PDB file of C-alpha atoms in Angstrom:
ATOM      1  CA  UNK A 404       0.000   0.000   0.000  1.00  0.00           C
ATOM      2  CA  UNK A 405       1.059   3.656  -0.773  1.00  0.00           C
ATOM      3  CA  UNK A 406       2.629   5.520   1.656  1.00  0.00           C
ATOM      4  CA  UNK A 407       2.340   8.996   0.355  1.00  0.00           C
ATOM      5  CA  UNK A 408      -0.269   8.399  -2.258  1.00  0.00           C
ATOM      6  CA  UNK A 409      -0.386  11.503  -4.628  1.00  0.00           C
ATOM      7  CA  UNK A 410      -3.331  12.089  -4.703  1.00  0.00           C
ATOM      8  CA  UNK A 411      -5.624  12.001  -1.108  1.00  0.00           C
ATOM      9  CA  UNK A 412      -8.776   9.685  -0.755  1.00  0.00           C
ATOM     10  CA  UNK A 413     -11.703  10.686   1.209  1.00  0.00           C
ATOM     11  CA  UNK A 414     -14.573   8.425   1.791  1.00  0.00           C
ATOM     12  CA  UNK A 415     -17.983   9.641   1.930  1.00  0.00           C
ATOM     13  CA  UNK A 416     -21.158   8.292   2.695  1.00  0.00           C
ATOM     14  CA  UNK A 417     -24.211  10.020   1.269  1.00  0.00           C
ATOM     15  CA  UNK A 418     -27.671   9.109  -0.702  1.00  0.00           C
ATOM     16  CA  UNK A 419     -27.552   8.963  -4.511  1.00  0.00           C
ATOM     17  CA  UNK A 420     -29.751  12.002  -6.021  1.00  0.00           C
ATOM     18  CA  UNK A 421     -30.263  11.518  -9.517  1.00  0.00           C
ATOM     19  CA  UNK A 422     -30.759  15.589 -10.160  1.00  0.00           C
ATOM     20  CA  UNK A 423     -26.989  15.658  -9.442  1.00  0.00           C
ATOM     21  CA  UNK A 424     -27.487  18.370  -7.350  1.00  0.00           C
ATOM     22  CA  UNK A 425     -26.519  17.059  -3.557  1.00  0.00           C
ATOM     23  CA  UNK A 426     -25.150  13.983  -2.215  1.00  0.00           C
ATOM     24  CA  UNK A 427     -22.460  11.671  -3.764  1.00  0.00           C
ATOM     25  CA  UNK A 428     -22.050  13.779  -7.188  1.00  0.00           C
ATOM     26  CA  UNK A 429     -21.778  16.721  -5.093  1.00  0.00           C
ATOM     27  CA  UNK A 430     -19.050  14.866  -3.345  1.00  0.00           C
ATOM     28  CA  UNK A 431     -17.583  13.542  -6.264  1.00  0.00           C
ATOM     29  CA  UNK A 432     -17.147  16.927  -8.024  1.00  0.00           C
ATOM     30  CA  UNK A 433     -16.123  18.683  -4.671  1.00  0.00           C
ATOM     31  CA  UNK A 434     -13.556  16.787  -3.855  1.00  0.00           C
ATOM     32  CA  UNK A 435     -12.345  16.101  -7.551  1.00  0.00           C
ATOM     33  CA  UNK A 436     -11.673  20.084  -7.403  1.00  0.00           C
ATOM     34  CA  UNK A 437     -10.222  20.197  -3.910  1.00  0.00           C
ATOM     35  CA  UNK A 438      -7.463  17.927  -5.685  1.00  0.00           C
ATOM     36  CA  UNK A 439      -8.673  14.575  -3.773  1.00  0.00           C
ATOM     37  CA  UNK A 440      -9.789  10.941  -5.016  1.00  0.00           C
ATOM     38  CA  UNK A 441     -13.253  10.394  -3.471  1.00  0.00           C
ATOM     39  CA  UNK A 442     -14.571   6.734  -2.434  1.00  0.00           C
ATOM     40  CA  UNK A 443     -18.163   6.721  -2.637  1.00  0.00           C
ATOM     41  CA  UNK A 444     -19.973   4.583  -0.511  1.00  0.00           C
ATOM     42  CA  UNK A 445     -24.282   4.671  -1.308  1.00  0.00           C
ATOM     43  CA  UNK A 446     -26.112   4.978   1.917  1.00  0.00           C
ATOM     44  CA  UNK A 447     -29.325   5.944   0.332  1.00  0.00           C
ATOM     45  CA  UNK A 448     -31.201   5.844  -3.285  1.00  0.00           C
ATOM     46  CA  UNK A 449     -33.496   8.795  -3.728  1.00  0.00           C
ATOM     47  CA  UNK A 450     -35.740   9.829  -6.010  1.00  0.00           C
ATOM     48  CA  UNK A 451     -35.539  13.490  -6.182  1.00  0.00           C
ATOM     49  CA  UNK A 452     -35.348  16.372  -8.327  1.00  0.00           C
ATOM     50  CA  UNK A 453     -34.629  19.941  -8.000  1.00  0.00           C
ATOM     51  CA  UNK A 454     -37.518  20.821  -6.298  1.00  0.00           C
ATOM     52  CA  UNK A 455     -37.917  17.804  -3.533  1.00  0.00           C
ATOM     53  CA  UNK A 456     -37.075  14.633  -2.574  1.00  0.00           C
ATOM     54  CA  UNK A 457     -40.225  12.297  -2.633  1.00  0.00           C
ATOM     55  CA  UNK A 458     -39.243   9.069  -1.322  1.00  0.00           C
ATOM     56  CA  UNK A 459     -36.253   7.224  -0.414  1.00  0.00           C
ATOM     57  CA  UNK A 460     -35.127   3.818   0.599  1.00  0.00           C
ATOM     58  CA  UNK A 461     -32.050   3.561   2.781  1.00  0.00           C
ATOM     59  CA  UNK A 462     -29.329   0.832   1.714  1.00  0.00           C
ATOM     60  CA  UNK A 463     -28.768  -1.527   4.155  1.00  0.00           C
ATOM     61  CA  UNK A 464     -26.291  -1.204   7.018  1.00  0.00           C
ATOM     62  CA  UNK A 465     -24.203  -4.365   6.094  1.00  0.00           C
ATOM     63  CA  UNK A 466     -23.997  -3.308   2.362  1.00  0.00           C
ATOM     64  CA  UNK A 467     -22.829  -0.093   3.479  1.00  0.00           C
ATOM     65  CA  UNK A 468     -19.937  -1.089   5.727  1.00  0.00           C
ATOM     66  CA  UNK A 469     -19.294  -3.414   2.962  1.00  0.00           C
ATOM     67  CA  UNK A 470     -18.690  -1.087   0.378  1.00  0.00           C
ATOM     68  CA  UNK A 471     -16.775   0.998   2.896  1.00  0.00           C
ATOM     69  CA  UNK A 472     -14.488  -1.812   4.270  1.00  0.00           C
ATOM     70  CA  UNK A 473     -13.512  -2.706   0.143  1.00  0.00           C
ATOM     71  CA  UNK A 474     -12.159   0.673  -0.067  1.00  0.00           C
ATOM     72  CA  UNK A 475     -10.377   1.110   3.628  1.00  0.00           C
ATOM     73  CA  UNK A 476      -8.821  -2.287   2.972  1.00  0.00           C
ATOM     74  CA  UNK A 477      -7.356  -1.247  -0.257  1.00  0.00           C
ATOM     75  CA  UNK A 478      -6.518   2.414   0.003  1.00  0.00           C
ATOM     76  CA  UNK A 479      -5.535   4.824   2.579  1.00  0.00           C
ATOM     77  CA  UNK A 480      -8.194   7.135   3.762  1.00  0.00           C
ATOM     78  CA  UNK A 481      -7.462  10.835   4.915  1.00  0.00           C
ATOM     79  CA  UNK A 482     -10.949  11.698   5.810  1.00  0.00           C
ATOM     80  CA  UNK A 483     -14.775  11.103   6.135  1.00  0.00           C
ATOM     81  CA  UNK A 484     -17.635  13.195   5.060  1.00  0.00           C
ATOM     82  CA  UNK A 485     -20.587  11.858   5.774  1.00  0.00           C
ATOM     83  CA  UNK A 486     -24.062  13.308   4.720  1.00  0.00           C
ATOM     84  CA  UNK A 487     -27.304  11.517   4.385  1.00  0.00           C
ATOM     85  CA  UNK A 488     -27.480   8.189   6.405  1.00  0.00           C
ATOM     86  CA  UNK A 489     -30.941   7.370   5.773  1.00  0.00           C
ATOM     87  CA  UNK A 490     -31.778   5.209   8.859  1.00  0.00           C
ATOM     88  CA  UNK A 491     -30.837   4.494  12.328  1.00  0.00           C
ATOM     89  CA  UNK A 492     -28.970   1.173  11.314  1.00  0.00           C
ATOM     90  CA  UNK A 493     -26.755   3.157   9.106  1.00  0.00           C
ATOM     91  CA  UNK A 494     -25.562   5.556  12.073  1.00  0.00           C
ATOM     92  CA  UNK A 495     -24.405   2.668  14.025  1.00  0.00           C
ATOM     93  CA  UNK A 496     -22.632   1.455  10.916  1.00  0.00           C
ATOM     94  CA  UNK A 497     -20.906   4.624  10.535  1.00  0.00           C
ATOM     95  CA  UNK A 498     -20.244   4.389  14.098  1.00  0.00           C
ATOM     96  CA  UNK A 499     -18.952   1.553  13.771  1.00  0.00           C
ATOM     97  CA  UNK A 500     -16.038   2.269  11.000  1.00  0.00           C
ATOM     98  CA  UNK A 501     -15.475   5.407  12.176  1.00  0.00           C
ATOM     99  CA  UNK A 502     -14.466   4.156  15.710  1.00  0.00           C
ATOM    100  CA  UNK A 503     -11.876   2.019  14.402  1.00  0.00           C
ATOM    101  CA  UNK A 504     -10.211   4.913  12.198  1.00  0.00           C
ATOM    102  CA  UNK A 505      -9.987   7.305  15.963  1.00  0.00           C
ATOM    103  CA  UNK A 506      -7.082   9.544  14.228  1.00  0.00           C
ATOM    104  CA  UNK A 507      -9.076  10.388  10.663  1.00  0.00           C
ATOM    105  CA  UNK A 508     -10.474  13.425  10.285  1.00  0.00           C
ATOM    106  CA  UNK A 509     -14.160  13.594  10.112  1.00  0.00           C
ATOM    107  CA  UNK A 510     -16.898  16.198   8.620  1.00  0.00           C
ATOM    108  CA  UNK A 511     -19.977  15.798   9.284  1.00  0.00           C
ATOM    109  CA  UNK A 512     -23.487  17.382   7.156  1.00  0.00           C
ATOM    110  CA  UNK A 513     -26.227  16.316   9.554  1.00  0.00           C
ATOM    111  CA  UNK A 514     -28.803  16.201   6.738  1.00  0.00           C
ATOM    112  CA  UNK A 515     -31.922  16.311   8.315  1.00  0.00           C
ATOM    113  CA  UNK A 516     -34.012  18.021   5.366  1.00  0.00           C
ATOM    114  CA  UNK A 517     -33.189  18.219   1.364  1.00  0.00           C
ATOM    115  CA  UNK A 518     -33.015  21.554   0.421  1.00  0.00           C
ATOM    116  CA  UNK A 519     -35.605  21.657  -1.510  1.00  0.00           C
ATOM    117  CA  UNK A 520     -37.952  19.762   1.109  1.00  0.00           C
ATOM    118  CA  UNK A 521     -38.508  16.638   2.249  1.00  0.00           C
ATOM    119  CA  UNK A 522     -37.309  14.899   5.472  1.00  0.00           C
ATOM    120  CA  UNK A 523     -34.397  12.433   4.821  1.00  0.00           C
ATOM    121  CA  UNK A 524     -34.170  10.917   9.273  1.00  0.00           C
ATOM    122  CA  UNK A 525     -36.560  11.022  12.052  1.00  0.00           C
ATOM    123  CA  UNK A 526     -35.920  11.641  15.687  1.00  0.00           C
ATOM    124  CA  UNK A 527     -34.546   8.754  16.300  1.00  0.00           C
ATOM    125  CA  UNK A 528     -31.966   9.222  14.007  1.00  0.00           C
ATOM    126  CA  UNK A 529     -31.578  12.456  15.176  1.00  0.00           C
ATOM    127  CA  UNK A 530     -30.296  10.964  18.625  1.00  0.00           C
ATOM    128  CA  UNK A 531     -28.310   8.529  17.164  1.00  0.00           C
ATOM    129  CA  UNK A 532     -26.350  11.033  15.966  1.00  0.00           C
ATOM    130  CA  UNK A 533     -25.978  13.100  18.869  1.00  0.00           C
ATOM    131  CA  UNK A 534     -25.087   9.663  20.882  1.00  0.00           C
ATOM    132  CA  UNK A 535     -23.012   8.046  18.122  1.00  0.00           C
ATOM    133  CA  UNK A 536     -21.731  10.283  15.824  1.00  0.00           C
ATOM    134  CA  UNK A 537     -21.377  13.796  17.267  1.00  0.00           C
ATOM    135  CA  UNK A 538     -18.190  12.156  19.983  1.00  0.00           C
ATOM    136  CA  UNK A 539     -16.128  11.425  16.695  1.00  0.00           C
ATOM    137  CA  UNK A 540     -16.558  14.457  14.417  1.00  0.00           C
ATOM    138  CA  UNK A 541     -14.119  16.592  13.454  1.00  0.00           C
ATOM    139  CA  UNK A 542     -16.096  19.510  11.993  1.00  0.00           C
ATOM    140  CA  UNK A 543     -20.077  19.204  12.048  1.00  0.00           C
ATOM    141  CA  UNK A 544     -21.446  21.428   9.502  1.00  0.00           C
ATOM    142  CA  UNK A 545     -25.181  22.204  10.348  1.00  0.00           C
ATOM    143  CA  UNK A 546     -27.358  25.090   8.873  1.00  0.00           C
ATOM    144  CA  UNK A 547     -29.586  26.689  11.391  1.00  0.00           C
ATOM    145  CA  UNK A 548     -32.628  24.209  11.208  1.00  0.00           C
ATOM    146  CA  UNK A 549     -30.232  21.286  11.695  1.00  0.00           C
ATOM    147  CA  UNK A 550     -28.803  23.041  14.301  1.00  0.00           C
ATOM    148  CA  UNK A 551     -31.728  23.282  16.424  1.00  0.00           C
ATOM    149  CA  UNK A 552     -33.089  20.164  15.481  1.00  0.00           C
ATOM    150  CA  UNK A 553     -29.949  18.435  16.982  1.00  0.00           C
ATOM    151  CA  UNK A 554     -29.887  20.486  20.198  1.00  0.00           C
ATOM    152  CA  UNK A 555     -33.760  21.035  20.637  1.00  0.00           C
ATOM    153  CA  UNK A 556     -32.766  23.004  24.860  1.00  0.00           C
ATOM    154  CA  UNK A 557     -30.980  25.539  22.862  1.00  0.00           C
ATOM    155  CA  UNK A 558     -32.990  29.007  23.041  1.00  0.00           C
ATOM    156  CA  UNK A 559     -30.612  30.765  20.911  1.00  0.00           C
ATOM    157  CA  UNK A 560     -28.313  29.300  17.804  1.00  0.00           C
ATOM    158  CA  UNK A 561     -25.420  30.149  20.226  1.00  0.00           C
ATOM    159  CA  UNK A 562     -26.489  28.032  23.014  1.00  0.00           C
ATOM    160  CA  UNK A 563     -27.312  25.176  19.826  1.00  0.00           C
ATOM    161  CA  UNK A 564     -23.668  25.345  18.728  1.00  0.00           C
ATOM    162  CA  UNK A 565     -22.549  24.964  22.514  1.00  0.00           C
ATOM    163  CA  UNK A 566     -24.420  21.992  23.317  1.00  0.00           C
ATOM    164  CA  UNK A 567     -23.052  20.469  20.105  1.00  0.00           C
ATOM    165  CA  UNK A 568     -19.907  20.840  21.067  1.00  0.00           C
ATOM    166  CA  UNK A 569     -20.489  19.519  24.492  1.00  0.00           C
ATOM    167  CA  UNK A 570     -21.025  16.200  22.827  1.00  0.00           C
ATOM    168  CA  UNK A 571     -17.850  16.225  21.813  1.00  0.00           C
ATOM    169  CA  UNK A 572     -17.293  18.066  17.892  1.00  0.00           C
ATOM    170  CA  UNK A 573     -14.305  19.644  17.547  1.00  0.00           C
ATOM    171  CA  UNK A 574     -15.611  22.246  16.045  1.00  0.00           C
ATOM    172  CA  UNK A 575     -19.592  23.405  14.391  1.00  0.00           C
ATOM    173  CA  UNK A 576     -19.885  25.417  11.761  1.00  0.00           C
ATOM    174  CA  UNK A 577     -23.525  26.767  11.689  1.00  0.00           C
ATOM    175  CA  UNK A 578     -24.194  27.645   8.658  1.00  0.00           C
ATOM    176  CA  UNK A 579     -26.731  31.202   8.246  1.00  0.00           C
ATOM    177  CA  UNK A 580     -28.265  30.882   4.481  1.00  0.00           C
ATOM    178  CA  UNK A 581     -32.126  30.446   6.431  1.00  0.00           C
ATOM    179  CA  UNK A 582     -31.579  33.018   8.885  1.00  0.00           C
ATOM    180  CA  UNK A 583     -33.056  36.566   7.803  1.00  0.00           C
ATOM    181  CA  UNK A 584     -30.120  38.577   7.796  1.00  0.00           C
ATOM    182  CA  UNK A 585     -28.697  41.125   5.081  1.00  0.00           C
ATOM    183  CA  UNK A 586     -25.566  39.374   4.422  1.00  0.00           C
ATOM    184  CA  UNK A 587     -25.061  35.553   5.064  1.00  0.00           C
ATOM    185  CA  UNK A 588     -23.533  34.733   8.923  1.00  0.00           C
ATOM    186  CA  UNK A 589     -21.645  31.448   9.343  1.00  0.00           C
ATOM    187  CA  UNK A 590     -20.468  31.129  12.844  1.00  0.00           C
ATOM    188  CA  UNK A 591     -17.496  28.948  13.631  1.00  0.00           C
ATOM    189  CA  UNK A 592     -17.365  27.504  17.670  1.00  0.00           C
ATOM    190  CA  UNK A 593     -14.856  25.341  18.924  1.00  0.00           C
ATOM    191  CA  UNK A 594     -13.931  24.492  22.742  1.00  0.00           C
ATOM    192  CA  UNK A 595     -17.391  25.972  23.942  1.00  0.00           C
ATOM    193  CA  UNK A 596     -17.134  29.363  22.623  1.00  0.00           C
ATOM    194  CA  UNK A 597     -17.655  31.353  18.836  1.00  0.00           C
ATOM    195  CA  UNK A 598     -14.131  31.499  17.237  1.00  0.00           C
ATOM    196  CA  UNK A 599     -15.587  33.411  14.346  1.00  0.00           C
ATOM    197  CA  UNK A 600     -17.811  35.071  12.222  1.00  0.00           C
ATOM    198  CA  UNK A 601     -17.933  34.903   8.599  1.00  0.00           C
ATOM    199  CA  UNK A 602     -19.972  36.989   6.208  1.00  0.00           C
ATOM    200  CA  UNK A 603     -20.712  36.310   3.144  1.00  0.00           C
ATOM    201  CA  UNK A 604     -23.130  38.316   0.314  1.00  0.00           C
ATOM    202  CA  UNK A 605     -26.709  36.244   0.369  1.00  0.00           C
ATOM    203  CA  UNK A 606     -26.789  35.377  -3.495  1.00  0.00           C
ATOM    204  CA  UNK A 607     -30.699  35.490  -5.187  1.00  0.00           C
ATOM    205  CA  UNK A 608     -32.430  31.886  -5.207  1.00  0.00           C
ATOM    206  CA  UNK A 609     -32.137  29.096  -3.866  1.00  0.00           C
ATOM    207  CA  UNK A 610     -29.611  26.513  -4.172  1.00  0.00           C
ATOM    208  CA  UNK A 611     -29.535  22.446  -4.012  1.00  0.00           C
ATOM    209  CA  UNK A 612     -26.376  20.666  -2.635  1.00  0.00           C
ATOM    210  CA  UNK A 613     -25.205  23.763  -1.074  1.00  0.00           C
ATOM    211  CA  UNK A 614     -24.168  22.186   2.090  1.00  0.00           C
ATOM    212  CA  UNK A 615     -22.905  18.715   0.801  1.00  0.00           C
ATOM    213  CA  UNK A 616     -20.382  21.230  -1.280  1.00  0.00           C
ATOM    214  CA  UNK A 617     -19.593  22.903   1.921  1.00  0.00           C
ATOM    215  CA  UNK A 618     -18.538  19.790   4.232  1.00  0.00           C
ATOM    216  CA  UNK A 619     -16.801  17.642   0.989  1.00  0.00           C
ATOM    217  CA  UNK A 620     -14.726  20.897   0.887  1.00  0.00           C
ATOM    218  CA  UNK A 621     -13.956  21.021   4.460  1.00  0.00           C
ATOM    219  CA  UNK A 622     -13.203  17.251   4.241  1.00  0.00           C
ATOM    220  CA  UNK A 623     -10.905  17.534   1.200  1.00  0.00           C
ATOM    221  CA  UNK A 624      -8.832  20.402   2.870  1.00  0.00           C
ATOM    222  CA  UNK A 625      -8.760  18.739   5.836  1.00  0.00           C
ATOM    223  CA  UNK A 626      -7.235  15.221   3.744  1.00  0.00           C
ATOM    224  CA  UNK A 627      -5.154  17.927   1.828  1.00  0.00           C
ATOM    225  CA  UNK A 628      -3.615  18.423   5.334  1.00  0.00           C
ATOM    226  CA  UNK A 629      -4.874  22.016   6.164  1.00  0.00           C
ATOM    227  CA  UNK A 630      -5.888  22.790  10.155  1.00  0.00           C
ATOM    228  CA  UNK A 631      -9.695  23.164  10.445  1.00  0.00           C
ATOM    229  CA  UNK A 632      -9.693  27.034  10.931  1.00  0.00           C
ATOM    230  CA  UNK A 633      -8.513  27.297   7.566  1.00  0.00           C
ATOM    231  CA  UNK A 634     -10.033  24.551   5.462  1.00  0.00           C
ATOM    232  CA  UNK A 635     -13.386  26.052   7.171  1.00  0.00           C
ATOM    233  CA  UNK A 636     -12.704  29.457   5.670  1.00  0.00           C
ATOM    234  CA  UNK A 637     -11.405  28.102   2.358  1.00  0.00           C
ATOM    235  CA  UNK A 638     -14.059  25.810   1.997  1.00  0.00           C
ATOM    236  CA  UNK A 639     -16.574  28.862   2.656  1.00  0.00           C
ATOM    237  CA  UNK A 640     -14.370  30.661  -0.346  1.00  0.00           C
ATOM    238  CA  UNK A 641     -15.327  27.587  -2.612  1.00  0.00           C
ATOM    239  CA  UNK A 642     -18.624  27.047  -2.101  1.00  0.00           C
ATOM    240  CA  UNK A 643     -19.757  30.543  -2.424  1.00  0.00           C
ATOM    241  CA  UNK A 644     -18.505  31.030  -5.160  1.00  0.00           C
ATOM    242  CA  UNK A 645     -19.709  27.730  -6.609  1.00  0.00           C
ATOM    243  CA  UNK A 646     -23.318  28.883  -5.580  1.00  0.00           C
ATOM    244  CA  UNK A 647     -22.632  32.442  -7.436  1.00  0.00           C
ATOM    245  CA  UNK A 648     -21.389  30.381 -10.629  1.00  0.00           C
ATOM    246  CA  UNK A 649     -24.536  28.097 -10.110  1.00  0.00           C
ATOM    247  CA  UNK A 650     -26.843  27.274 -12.846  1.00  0.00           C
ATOM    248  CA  UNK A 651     -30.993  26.504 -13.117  1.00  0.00           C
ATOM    249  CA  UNK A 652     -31.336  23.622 -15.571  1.00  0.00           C
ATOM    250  CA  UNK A 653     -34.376  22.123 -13.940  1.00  0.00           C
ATOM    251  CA  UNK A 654     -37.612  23.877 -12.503  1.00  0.00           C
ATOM    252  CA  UNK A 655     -36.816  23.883  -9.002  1.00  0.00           C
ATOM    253  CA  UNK A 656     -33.519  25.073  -6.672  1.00  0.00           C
ATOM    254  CA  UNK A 657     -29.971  26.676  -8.569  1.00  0.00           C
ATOM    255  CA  UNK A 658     -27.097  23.518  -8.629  1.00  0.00           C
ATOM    256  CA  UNK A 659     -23.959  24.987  -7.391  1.00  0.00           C
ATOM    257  CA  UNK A 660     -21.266  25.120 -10.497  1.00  0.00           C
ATOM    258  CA  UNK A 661     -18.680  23.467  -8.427  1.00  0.00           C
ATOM    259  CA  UNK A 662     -16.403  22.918 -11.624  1.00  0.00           C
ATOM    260  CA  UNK A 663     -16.655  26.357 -12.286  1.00  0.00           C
ATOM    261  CA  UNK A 664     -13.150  26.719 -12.012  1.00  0.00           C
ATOM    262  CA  UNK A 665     -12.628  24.709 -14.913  1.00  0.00           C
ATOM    263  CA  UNK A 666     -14.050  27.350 -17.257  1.00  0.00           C
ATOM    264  CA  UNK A 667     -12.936  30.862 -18.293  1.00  0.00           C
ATOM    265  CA  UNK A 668     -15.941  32.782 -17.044  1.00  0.00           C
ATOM    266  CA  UNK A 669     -15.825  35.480 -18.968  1.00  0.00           C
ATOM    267  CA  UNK A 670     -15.742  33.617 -21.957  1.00  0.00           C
ATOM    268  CA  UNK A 671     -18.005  30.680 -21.335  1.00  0.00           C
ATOM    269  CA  UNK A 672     -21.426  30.983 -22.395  1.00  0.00           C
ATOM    270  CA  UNK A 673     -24.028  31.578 -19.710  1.00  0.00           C
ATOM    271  CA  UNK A 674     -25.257  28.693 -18.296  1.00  0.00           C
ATOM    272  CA  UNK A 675     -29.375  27.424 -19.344  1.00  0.00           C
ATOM    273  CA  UNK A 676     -31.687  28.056 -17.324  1.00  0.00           C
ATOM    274  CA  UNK A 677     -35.833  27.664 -17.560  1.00  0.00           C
ATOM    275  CA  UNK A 678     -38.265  30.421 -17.546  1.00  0.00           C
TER     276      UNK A 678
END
C-alpha cells in the first residue's frame, strides 16, 4: 500500500440524487476540485429532483460497511464526510467504521431536510447522531434548522452550537443561508465558545447541494492536510462562489457550479436556465 499516495482519498457516505445536485455527485465533483480521489460509498437511493425529494429507501447497514471496508482495505483514507445516512442502522454502521479509524479526520453534514424539502431521518436518528456520531466528528457542519433540530434546549443558535460541542465536535460550523439577515452569517465555535464570524453576500435563489459542497470541501482540505480554521474558511471561499457560478437547468432550486473553475468565465457561455 502507498505511503504517500499523490493524490488524497476521502470516503464519503451520502444518498444517490439523480438531479446531481446534492449527495455523492456533489461529493464527487467537490472533492475532484479540492485535488482529492473520493470513495463513494451509497447509503441511500433517492428519487428526487430539483424541487424535492419524494421518497427514499435507505441501503442496508451491512452493504454499506461493505462497500466501505472494500475501499479502507485497499486504500488509505485521509478523511470522512458523511451526509445523508438514511436510517438508524446506518448511524451505528458509521459508528462503527469510524471508531476504528480514531485519528481520521471527520466532517460531518447532519442532513436532516433536502433543500428543496422533504425529510431524509426522524428523531430517532436524530439521537443517534448526537449519541453516536457527534463524539467522533471533526467539523459538524449544520445550517440553522439542523442546528436546532440536533440540540432542541438551545434558546438561541449560540447556546445550539454549545451543546453540540459539548457532545464532543471539535468544532460546528452553523451555517446562516435560512436566517433573515442582510448578508449571510456562518459562525465557527470550537472548545465551547464562537471562534468566528464569517460573512458572506446572500446570493438570489435558492440553491440544491449547497451544504454537501460545503462539508466535501472542508473534508478535502482537511485530507489535503490544512488545520480546520482554515479549510473552514477556504471551503466557505469555494462554495460561495460555486453557488454564485450556479446554474438553473431544472424547474426547481440553482445547482452549485462546483467545476466552475474549470471554465474561463468570462468567456463561457451563460449557463441554461428555464423560464
Amino acid at each position: 500500500m502507498p505511503q504517500n499516495p499523490a493524490v488524497p482519498v476521502v470516503l464519503t457516505l451520502s444518498g444517490n440524487d439523480p438531479s446531481g445536485g446534492a449527495g455523492i455527485q456533489a461529493d464527487i465533483e467537490t472533492l475532484a476540485s479540492m485535488g482529492c480521489h473520493c470513495a463513494p460509498v451509497i447509503t441511500a437511493l433517492t428519487v428526487q429532483d430539483t424541487s424535492a425529494v419524494h421518497t427514499f429507501s435507505a441501503v442496508s447497514a451491512d452493504l454499506v460497511l461493505a462497500q466501505a471496508r472494500a475501499v479502507l482495505e485497499d486504500m488509505p483514507v485521509a478523511a470522512f464526510k458523511l451526509g445523508m445516512l438514511g436510517s438508524l442502522e446506518n448511524v451505528e454502521a458509521a459508528h462503527e467504521l469510524l471508531s476504528a479509524y480514531p485519528d481520521t479526520p471527520v466532517v460531518l453534514d447532519p442532513v436532516a431536510t433536502a433543500g428543496g424539502g422533504g425529510g431524509l431521518g426522524g428523531e430517532a436518528v436524530l439521537e443517534a447522531i448526537r449519541k453516536l456520531l457527534l463524539p467522533l466528528t471533526t467539523v459538524l457542519t449544520p445550517n440553522s434548522p439542523e442546528a436546532r433540530a440536533l440540540a432542541p434546549r438551545g434558546a438561541t443558535l449560540d447556546e445550539c452550537a454549545r451543546e453540540l460541542l459539548a457532545h464532543g465536535c471539535g468544532y460546528v460550523l452553523v451555517t446562516g443561508t435560512h436566517e433573515e439577515t442582510d448578508q449571510v452569517e456562518n459562525r465557527l465555535y470550537t472548545g465551547g465558545d464562537l471562534l468566528e464570524t464569517f460573512f458572506w453576500e446572500r446570493l438570489g435563489g435558492s440553491y440544491h447541494g449547497s451544504g454537501c459542497t460545503l462539508a466535501s470541501a472542508i473534508a478535502g482540505l482537511l485530507a489535503v492536510g490544512l488545520e480546520p480554521f482554515t479549510a473552514v474558511h477556504e471551503a466557505q471561499e469555494y462554495a460561495w462562489e460555486a453557488l454564485r457560478q450556479g446554474y438553473r437547468i431544472g424547474r426547481g432550486q440553482y445547482l452549485p457550479n462546483r467545476l466552475f473553475w474549470a471554465r474561463d468565465e468570462e468567456e463561457a457561455p451563460a449557463p441554461a436556465t428555464l423560464q
